[in-house]
Backbone as a printed PyTorch tensor [residue, N CA C, xyz], in Angstrom:
tensor([[[-41.1770, -10.8300, -21.3360],
         [-40.6020, -11.3310, -20.6030],
         [-39.9120, -10.2370, -19.2010]],

        [[-39.8740, -10.5600, -18.0600],
         [-39.0080, -10.3220, -17.1820],
         [-37.7140,  -9.3220, -16.8730]],

        [[-36.9740,  -8.5070, -16.4010],
         [-35.5150,  -8.5850, -16.2770],
         [-35.6390,  -8.1950, -15.3590]],

        [[-34.0120,  -8.8760, -13.8420],
         [-33.7120,  -8.9720, -12.9940],
         [-33.5510,  -7.5120, -12.5140]],

        [[-33.7820,  -6.3830, -12.0930],
         [-32.9610,  -5.1690, -11.6730],
         [-32.4410,  -4.5140, -10.5510]],

        [[-31.3940,  -4.4410,  -9.8590],
         [-31.2210,  -3.8170,  -8.1610],
         [-31.1790,  -2.5270,  -7.9680]],

        [[-31.4960,  -1.9370,  -6.9620],
         [-31.4400,  -1.2380,  -5.8650],
         [-31.0040,  -1.1360,  -5.2010]],

        [[-29.9960,  -0.4900,  -4.2670],
         [-29.0940,  -0.2620,  -3.3660],
         [-29.1230,   0.8390,  -2.6500]],

        [[-28.4900,   0.6300,  -1.5850],
         [-29.2020,   1.5740,   0.3110],
         [-27.4200,   0.9280,   0.8960]],

        [[-27.0440,   2.1460,   1.8590],
         [-25.9290,   2.0070,   2.1750],
         [-26.3040,   2.3510,   3.3280]],

        [[-26.2700,   2.2010,   4.7520],
         [-26.9610,   2.6780,   6.0890],
         [-25.8810,   3.3620,   6.8440]],

        [[-25.3750,   3.8680,   7.4850],
         [-24.6010,   4.0060,   9.1400],
         [-25.3750,   4.5520,   9.6630]],

        [[-25.3600,   3.0600,  10.9730],
         [-25.9200,   4.2520,  11.9990],
         [-25.5670,   5.0550,  13.0220]],

        [[-26.6880,   6.2170,  13.7870],
         [-26.3090,   7.1710,  14.7560],
         [-25.4100,   6.9280,  16.3220]],

        [[-25.5610,   7.4260,  17.2390],
         [-24.5290,   6.3130,  17.9530],
         [-25.7600,   5.7330,  19.0230]],

        [[-27.2610,   6.5370,  18.5140],
         [-27.9630,   5.1040,  19.5490],
         [-27.7160,   4.0700,  18.8530]],

        [[-27.6390,   3.6860,  17.4150],
         [-27.4740,   2.4350,  17.0040],
         [-28.3450,   2.1910,  16.0620]],

        [[-29.0210,   3.5000,  15.0010],
         [-30.0090,   3.0790,  14.8120],
         [-29.8440,   3.5440,  12.6480]],

        [[-30.2970,   3.1560,  12.5280],
         [-30.4970,   4.0530,  10.4980],
         [-31.5740,   3.1480,   9.8620]],

        [[-32.1370,   4.3610,   9.1400],
         [-33.0450,   4.2890,   8.5840],
         [-33.0200,   4.7240,   7.5030]],

        [[-33.1450,   3.9650,   5.9920],
         [-32.6320,   4.1360,   4.1890],
         [-33.5690,   3.6650,   3.4010]],

        [[-33.1620,   4.3310,   2.2520],
         [-34.6470,   3.9760,   1.0910],
         [-33.7980,   3.5290,   0.0560]],

        [[-34.8710,   2.6290,  -1.0710],
         [-34.3150,   2.4300,  -1.9430],
         [-35.7810,   2.8870,  -3.3280]],

        [[-35.3350,   3.2590,  -4.5840],
         [-37.0480,   3.1140,  -5.2960],
         [-36.4450,   5.1300,  -5.6010]],

        [[-38.2080,   4.9030,  -5.7060],
         [-39.4620,   4.0200,  -6.1140],
         [-39.1630,   2.4950,  -7.0980]],

        [[-39.2910,   1.3660,  -6.4030],
         [-39.5700,   0.2760,  -7.0810],
         [-41.2460,  -0.2670,  -7.9320]],

        [[-40.6490,  -0.9650,  -8.9550],
         [-41.9380,  -1.3960,  -9.0550],
         [-42.0130,  -3.2340,  -9.7100]],

        [[-42.6470,  -4.2910,  -9.0560],
         [-41.8570,  -5.3050,  -9.7820],
         [-42.2090,  -6.1780,  -8.0700]],

        [[-41.7800,  -7.4260,  -8.0300],
         [-41.6690,  -8.7190,  -6.9900],
         [-40.4370,  -9.0910,  -6.7250]],

        [[-40.7030,  -8.7460,  -5.7790],
         [-39.1100,  -8.8630,  -4.7800],
         [-38.8380,  -9.8310,  -4.7240]],

        [[-37.2180, -10.2300,  -5.3120],
         [-36.8110, -11.3850,  -5.3400],
         [-36.0880, -11.4860,  -4.2620]],

        [[-35.0380, -10.9460,  -4.3240],
         [-33.5960, -11.1680,  -3.3150],
         [-33.4950,  -9.6870,  -2.6160]],

        [[-32.7890, -10.0250,  -1.6710],
         [-32.0970,  -8.7520,  -0.8770],
         [-31.8330,  -9.1960,  -0.1530]],

        [[-29.7480,  -8.2940,  -0.9540],
         [-28.6440,  -9.1510,  -0.4630],
         [-27.7620,  -8.0840,   0.6400]],

        [[-27.2160,  -8.5700,   1.8140],
         [-26.6630,  -7.0840,   2.7480],
         [-25.0870,  -7.9410,   2.3020]],

        [[-24.6040,  -6.6080,   3.0500],
         [-23.0540,  -7.0360,   2.0420],
         [-22.7330,  -6.1010,   3.8740]],

        [[-22.2610,  -6.7930,   4.5050],
         [-21.7090,  -6.6210,   5.9850],
         [-20.4560,  -5.8410,   5.8600]],

        [[-20.2310,  -4.1740,   6.2800],
         [-19.0020,  -3.4640,   6.4640],
         [-18.8170,  -3.5310,   7.9630]],

        [[-19.3280,  -2.8810,   8.6310],
         [-19.0440,  -3.6550,  10.7940],
         [-20.1970,  -3.4400,  11.3540]],

        [[-21.7410,  -3.5940,  10.3930],
         [-22.2200,  -3.8380,  11.2860],
         [-22.4080,  -4.0090,  12.7700]],

        [[-22.7210,  -4.2900,  14.5130],
         [-22.6220,  -5.1630,  15.1960],
         [-23.5060,  -5.8170,  14.4810]],

        [[-22.9460,  -7.3420,  15.1310],
         [-24.2430,  -8.4780,  15.2950],
         [-25.4760,  -8.6950,  15.9850]],

        [[-25.5710,  -8.2150,  16.3210],
         [-26.0490,  -8.1740,  17.1270],
         [-27.6390,  -7.2490,  17.3090]],

        [[-27.4680,  -6.3140,  15.8210],
         [-28.2240,  -5.3560,  15.4090],
         [-28.9000,  -6.9250,  14.3940]],

        [[-30.6400,  -5.6050,  14.5080],
         [-31.5000,  -6.4480,  13.6260],
         [-31.5690,  -5.3320,  12.3730]],

        [[-32.4400,  -5.3990,  11.4930],
         [-33.3570,  -5.1910,  10.5700],
         [-34.8050,  -5.4620,   9.2330]],

        [[-34.9700,  -4.2920,   9.7210],
         [-36.9990,  -4.5550,   9.0570],
         [-37.2980,  -4.0240,   7.7420]],

        [[-37.4380,  -4.6690,   7.1340],
         [-37.6000,  -4.0670,   5.5260],
         [-38.9270,  -4.0540,   5.4160]],

        [[-39.4320,  -2.8970,   4.6310],
         [-41.6530,  -2.3160,   4.1750],
         [-41.4440,  -2.0570,   2.8020]],

        [[-42.1270,  -1.7890,   2.8060],
         [-42.5310,  -1.0400,   1.9970],
         [-43.1930,   0.2880,   2.5380]],

        [[-42.3710,   1.4310,   1.9670],
         [-42.7470,   3.0830,   3.2380],
         [-43.8280,   3.2660,   2.7130]],

        [[-44.5320,   3.1010,   1.9560],
         [-46.1760,   4.3550,   2.1730],
         [-47.1110,   2.9170,   2.5400]],

        [[-47.2940,   1.5960,   1.9590],
         [-48.1740,   0.5430,   2.4310],
         [-47.8650,  -0.4340,   3.5290]],

        [[-46.2600,  -0.5040,   4.3930],
         [-45.8290,  -0.5840,   5.2050],
         [-45.9200,  -2.2110,   5.3450]],

        [[-45.9560,  -2.7420,   3.9990],
         [-46.1180,  -4.0650,   3.5080],
         [-45.1430,  -4.2660,   4.3420]],

        [[-44.8580,  -5.8450,   4.6560],
         [-43.5860,  -6.0790,   5.1050],
         [-43.0140,  -6.9880,   4.2970]],

        [[-42.1250,  -7.2870,   4.1970],
         [-40.9880,  -7.7660,   3.4160],
         [-40.3490,  -8.5470,   4.0830]],

        [[-39.4420,  -8.1700,   5.1540],
         [-38.0630,  -8.9530,   5.8660],
         [-37.9670,  -9.1560,   6.8950]],

        [[-37.9480,  -9.0280,   8.0060],
         [-37.3410,  -8.9370,  10.3050],
         [-36.0200,  -9.6410,   9.9570]],

        [[-34.7860,  -9.9130,  10.3410],
         [-34.2990, -10.3530,  10.1990],
         [-33.2100,  -9.6340,  10.9400]],

        [[-32.5900, -10.9410,  11.6920],
         [-31.3220, -10.2650,  13.1170],
         [-30.3950, -11.1860,  12.0120]],

        [[-28.9150,  -9.3740,  11.7590],
         [-27.7960,  -9.3280,  11.1560],
         [-26.7260, -10.1550,  12.1610]],

        [[-26.6610, -11.5980,  12.3360],
         [-26.2810, -12.3340,  13.0510],
         [-24.6140, -12.6930,  12.8260]],

        [[-24.0360, -11.9330,  11.3910],
         [-23.5370, -12.6150,  10.2020],
         [-22.4190, -11.5320,   9.7340]],

        [[-20.4290, -11.6650,  10.1260],
         [-19.6020, -10.6890,   9.4140],
         [-19.6920, -11.0590,   7.7890]],

        [[-20.4310, -11.2550,   7.6940],
         [-19.8000, -11.6800,   6.2830],
         [-21.7580, -11.2920,   4.7580]],

        [[-21.5510, -11.7120,   4.1210],
         [-22.2380, -11.5840,   3.1760],
         [-23.3980, -12.0770,   3.6240]],

        [[-25.0010, -12.2940,   3.1920],
         [-25.5930, -13.2920,   3.8630],
         [-26.5940, -12.5150,   2.7570]],

        [[-27.5770, -13.1270,   1.7560],
         [-29.3090, -13.0140,   0.3860],
         [-30.0920, -13.9710,   1.5740]],

        [[-31.2330, -13.6970,   1.4240],
         [-32.3800, -13.9260,   1.6780],
         [-33.3960, -13.2490,   0.5930]],

        [[-34.0160, -14.2220,   0.8970],
         [-35.6660, -14.6540,  -0.3130],
         [-37.0680, -14.5340,   0.2520]],

        [[-37.1570, -12.9140,   0.6070],
         [-38.9870, -13.0210,   1.2820],
         [-39.4800, -13.0210,   0.4840]],

        [[-40.7290, -14.1280,   0.8110],
         [-42.1350, -14.6570,   0.7210],
         [-43.2590, -13.7970,   1.5240]],

        [[-44.4490, -13.8250,   0.9250],
         [-45.4830, -13.8270,   1.7890],
         [-45.9360, -14.9630,   1.2280]],

        [[-46.9830, -15.1780,   2.9010],
         [-48.0390, -16.4000,   2.8520],
         [-49.6150, -15.8830,   1.8060]],

        [[-49.5890, -16.9170,   1.1030],
         [-50.9630, -17.0190,   0.6590],
         [-52.5810, -17.0690,   1.1790]],

        [[-53.4300, -16.8220,   1.0300],
         [-55.0060, -16.6210,   1.6280],
         [-55.4440, -17.5100,   0.4170]],

        [[-56.6190, -18.1020,   0.9360],
         [-57.5530, -19.0630,   0.1390],
         [-58.7880, -17.5690,  -0.5760]],

        [[-58.9740, -17.7710,  -1.3490],
         [-59.9930, -16.6540,  -2.0570],
         [-60.9100, -17.1240,  -1.1890]],

        [[-61.8400, -18.0540,  -0.0370],
         [-63.1260, -18.4800,  -0.0580],
         [-63.1910, -18.0290,   1.8470]],

        [[-62.1830, -17.9930,   2.2140],
         [-62.3580, -17.9390,   3.3340],
         [-61.5630, -16.8200,   4.4160]],

        [[-60.4320, -16.3810,   3.6070],
         [-59.3240, -15.9920,   3.7150],
         [-58.5280, -16.3450,   4.7510]],

        [[-58.1580, -17.7200,   4.7960],
         [-57.7820, -18.3110,   5.2870],
         [-56.2120, -18.8880,   4.7800]],

        [[-54.7440, -19.3510,   5.6570],
         [-54.0290, -19.4150,   4.9790],
         [-53.4570, -20.3200,   4.0960]],

        [[-53.1880, -20.2620,   3.2060],
         [-53.1100, -21.6860,   1.7190],
         [-51.8750, -22.4470,   2.5550]],

        [[-50.7000, -22.3650,   2.4960],
         [-49.5840, -23.4110,   2.5550],
         [-48.9070, -23.0320,   1.7430]],

        [[-49.0700, -21.9440,   0.7630],
         [-47.8310, -21.8840,  -0.1630],
         [-47.2730, -20.2310,  -0.0450]],

        [[-46.3020, -19.9570,  -0.9330],
         [-46.1830, -17.9100,  -0.4930],
         [-45.5930, -17.8730,  -1.8370]],

        [[-45.3580, -16.7360,  -2.2540],
         [-45.6150, -15.9530,  -3.1250],
         [-44.7800, -14.3140,  -3.1480]],

        [[-44.0450, -13.8730,  -3.4750],
         [-42.9800, -12.4510,  -3.4790],
         [-43.4640, -11.8790,  -3.7070]],

        [[-43.3890, -10.9550,  -2.5610],
         [-43.7620,  -9.4020,  -2.1340],
         [-43.7700,  -8.4800,  -3.5750]],

        [[-45.6950,  -8.3370,  -3.9250],
         [-45.2950,  -6.9570,  -4.4800],
         [-44.7000,  -5.6440,  -4.3910]],

        [[-44.4510,  -4.6060,  -4.7800],
         [-44.1850,  -3.5040,  -4.5300],
         [-44.2850,  -2.5060,  -6.0690]],

        [[-45.4060,  -1.7730,  -5.1300],
         [-46.1760,  -1.0050,  -6.6780],
         [-45.0700,   0.8700,  -6.4630]],

        [[-44.7370,   1.1120,  -7.0180],
         [-44.2770,   2.6280,  -6.8790],
         [-44.3360,   3.1180,  -5.9090]],

        [[-43.8260,   2.5770,  -5.3180],
         [-43.2290,   3.2390,  -4.0060],
         [-42.0190,   2.9540,  -3.1270]],

        [[-40.6810,   3.3650,  -2.4230],
         [-39.8850,   3.4360,  -2.0230],
         [-39.2700,   1.9480,  -0.7110]],

        [[-38.4150,   1.2340,  -1.2840],
         [-38.3860,  -0.2460,   0.1300],
         [-37.9000,   0.6820,   1.0070]],

        [[-38.2260,   0.8970,   2.4840],
         [-38.1240,   0.8750,   3.4710],
         [-36.6420,  -0.0790,   4.5490]],

        [[-35.3210,   0.8350,   5.3370],
         [-34.3980,  -0.3120,   5.5240],
         [-34.2520,   0.1780,   7.1890]],

        [[-34.9720,  -0.8110,   7.6500],
         [-34.7830,   0.3900,   9.0750],
         [-33.2120,  -1.0590,  10.5950]],

        [[-32.7120,  -0.3170,  10.7800],
         [-31.8990,  -0.6370,  11.3110],
         [-31.9270,  -0.5520,  12.8850]],

        [[-31.7650,  -1.5290,  13.3990],
         [-31.8370,  -1.6650,  14.7710],
         [-30.2760,  -2.0190,  16.2470]],

        [[-29.6000,  -0.9550,  16.6200],
         [-29.1270,  -2.2560,  17.6090],
         [-27.6760,  -2.4420,  17.0290]],

        [[-27.4500,  -2.2420,  15.5340],
         [-26.6160,  -1.4080,  15.7340],
         [-25.1590,  -1.5240,  15.7840]],

        [[-24.9470,  -0.7490,  16.6240],
         [-23.7290,  -0.2310,  16.8820],
         [-23.6290,   1.1870,  16.8470]],

        [[-22.8100,   2.1650,  17.0750],
         [-22.1350,   3.5380,  17.4120],
         [-21.5160,   3.4640,  15.9120]],

        [[-21.8950,   4.0670,  14.8920],
         [-21.2930,   4.8280,  13.3340],
         [-21.1220,   3.3300,  13.0950]],

        [[-21.6190,   2.4280,  13.1740],
         [-21.4150,   1.1900,  11.5190],
         [-21.9290,   1.0170,  10.8270]],

        [[-21.2100,   0.9830,   9.4560],
         [-22.2630,   0.2630,   8.0150],
         [-22.1800,  -0.6320,   7.9210]],

        [[-23.8680,  -0.5320,   7.1660],
         [-23.3780,  -1.6890,   6.1400],
         [-24.6520,  -1.2760,   4.7140]],

        [[-25.1130,  -2.4770,   4.2350],
         [-25.8350,  -1.9740,   2.5290],
         [-25.8040,  -3.1190,   2.7120]],

        [[-27.5340,  -3.3950,   1.5390],
         [-28.1770,  -3.1430,   1.2770],
         [-28.3320,  -3.3300,   0.0180]],

        [[-29.2820,  -4.4580,  -0.8530],
         [-29.0640,  -4.5250,  -1.7030],
         [-30.4640,  -5.8910,  -2.7080]],

        [[-32.1260,  -4.2040,  -2.9280],
         [-33.0080,  -5.3640,  -3.6980],
         [-32.8160,  -5.6340,  -5.1500]],

        [[-33.2820,  -6.9180,  -5.2760],
         [-33.7680,  -7.8550,  -6.3730],
         [-34.6390,  -7.6390,  -6.6080]],

        [[-35.3090,  -7.0260,  -7.5980],
         [-36.2340,  -7.0800,  -8.1000],
         [-36.7180,  -7.7380,  -9.6620]],

        [[-38.2090,  -8.4630,  -9.9700],
         [-38.4070,  -9.3440, -10.6850],
         [-39.5390,  -8.4380, -11.5710]]])
């Protein structure tokens, strides 16, 4: 049986509106990512990926001034030829930190993210 566990990171942007933060290291499947808005600019964006593998997890625009939750999934592929299968699977993370990169978040603005793993 697998239990959901969580890791959180609070990021504060620099004068260029950028910030980088990490959670982990983690092992398991990414179930969800929660965003808790404090005062990031709604014109900002965030890229979430594995720190070492650069495995893409999520890329979104921060268009809301409220809490948001995303359920990132990766595309599956056929064994025979590698073509897209049309279904989705949770993103695996194995022994690495999850990296959050915020851009255009505004000067000295804050927000937090929580990764839910299963």
